[in-house]
């Protein structure tokens, strides 16, 4: 028999309910004789084949998100429920390797194997141990990594919030600005080119002339001077945007700023409409 003690009856009850629903299929018996501890009756074979994988799953799939939330609340002092959930979602996407654009942060690969190996070196029949102490001392490296991912997620969250504020400011500017042109055409392949309503390419000199210098001074870091600044300054009534890469960051930014003014078209539409030869 193994006995795992927890810091509270609530934690023990949560683990008991989670494990009891899975233990029967593995030939193990789970009881809760003491308020804050769970007893598991299992032989060495069941421990290796079933209990260790189940404990690893409990740690990486159930407890991991709770630990990240605890780190955010107790070490970085976030309290807003929506903020906590957003940062948690970002940290999970980073760990899963879904955000490859964040420097110096890679996906959390091999964590299940690490936890299983640590459990395998520790758990044996007849053992009584504290779950909290096991996590603190045996999984300290794992917990340190969770903190690193939480930190990266916080930075990413702050950047996203700044980006959204920036987009909102540009939206308000465009709404208040009288359009300098009824429509423009923006063509994208390797780079972006801006054409007026007659499909005549606007030169760098023309784009600099229409660009609002005050806009550049207010947002020197964020705004792209070659494309976004002149587009926002012109505040055209319609933007025909031609690209075969709709997920490109700048294309999404243009759509976010100008919203319903943007008509996204494939590259070939530009050649068909403008009668230009590629």
Phi, psi and omega in degrees: 000141173249150176229125179246121180259150182236168183283342179213159177296326180297316178296317179297318180297319179298315179294318180301313181296322180292315185283323184299326180288348182245341188289327184301318180295335182267002180075025179250155177245133182237127179228165179225080183282325179255151186302324186240029179215154181237130178258137181235120177263112183202143175279176182299323180296315179294325179299313183288318187277328188237311188294313181298313175300323179292318178296321177297318178296319180299318182291311188278336183254327182259310186281331185305311181296324178293322178293319178298316177299321178296319177299315181297321182282315190268336181252335180241359168063035171277137182234336182290129185298317181295318178298315180302315182293320179295316180292321176300315180299320178295315181298321179293321178292327176294314181297328180277358179080019182276348179240089184272356184270001181270121184291145173064019178227121179249167179297153182276081183272147175076014183291321180297317180295321179297314181295317179299316180296318179296317177296319181297327179282345188251315189278137176207160181303140178085000183283138170241126182209161177268126179299318180298316180293321178300314180295317184295316187261321183273332181248028182298322178295319177297315180294324177297320178294321178301321178295320179297318178292324177297317179298315179297321180294322178298314179298318179294320178298316180297319178297319179295322178294319178296320179298315180296321177295319178298314179299318181296320177297318179293322177302313181296322178298313182297319181297320183279341185276137174284130183300130175280333177225145179292322179205154172224161177240128180244120181254133181231127165227265175278332176215181185254139174232140180250131178239149177281188184295342178261016179064029174264127183295134177276128183284166177301322179296316179297318181293322178294324182293325182272349184286132178284113183294327178298324178297318179294322181292326182283331184227061186292333185275317192273325192274135179279119187285337184274336185230300188292317181300311178294325178297312180296320181296323179283333180045052185298152180294327177218144176235116174268115187249117185252118180196150173259012180232074184294344180271359178303138185302318182291324178296318178294323178296315178300317179295321180293325181282310188267346174051242188290352177284345185267130172245110182273129181228156174289161182306316186300331180297327179296315181293322180293319184281323185271347184063021178272148181265126181292000000 
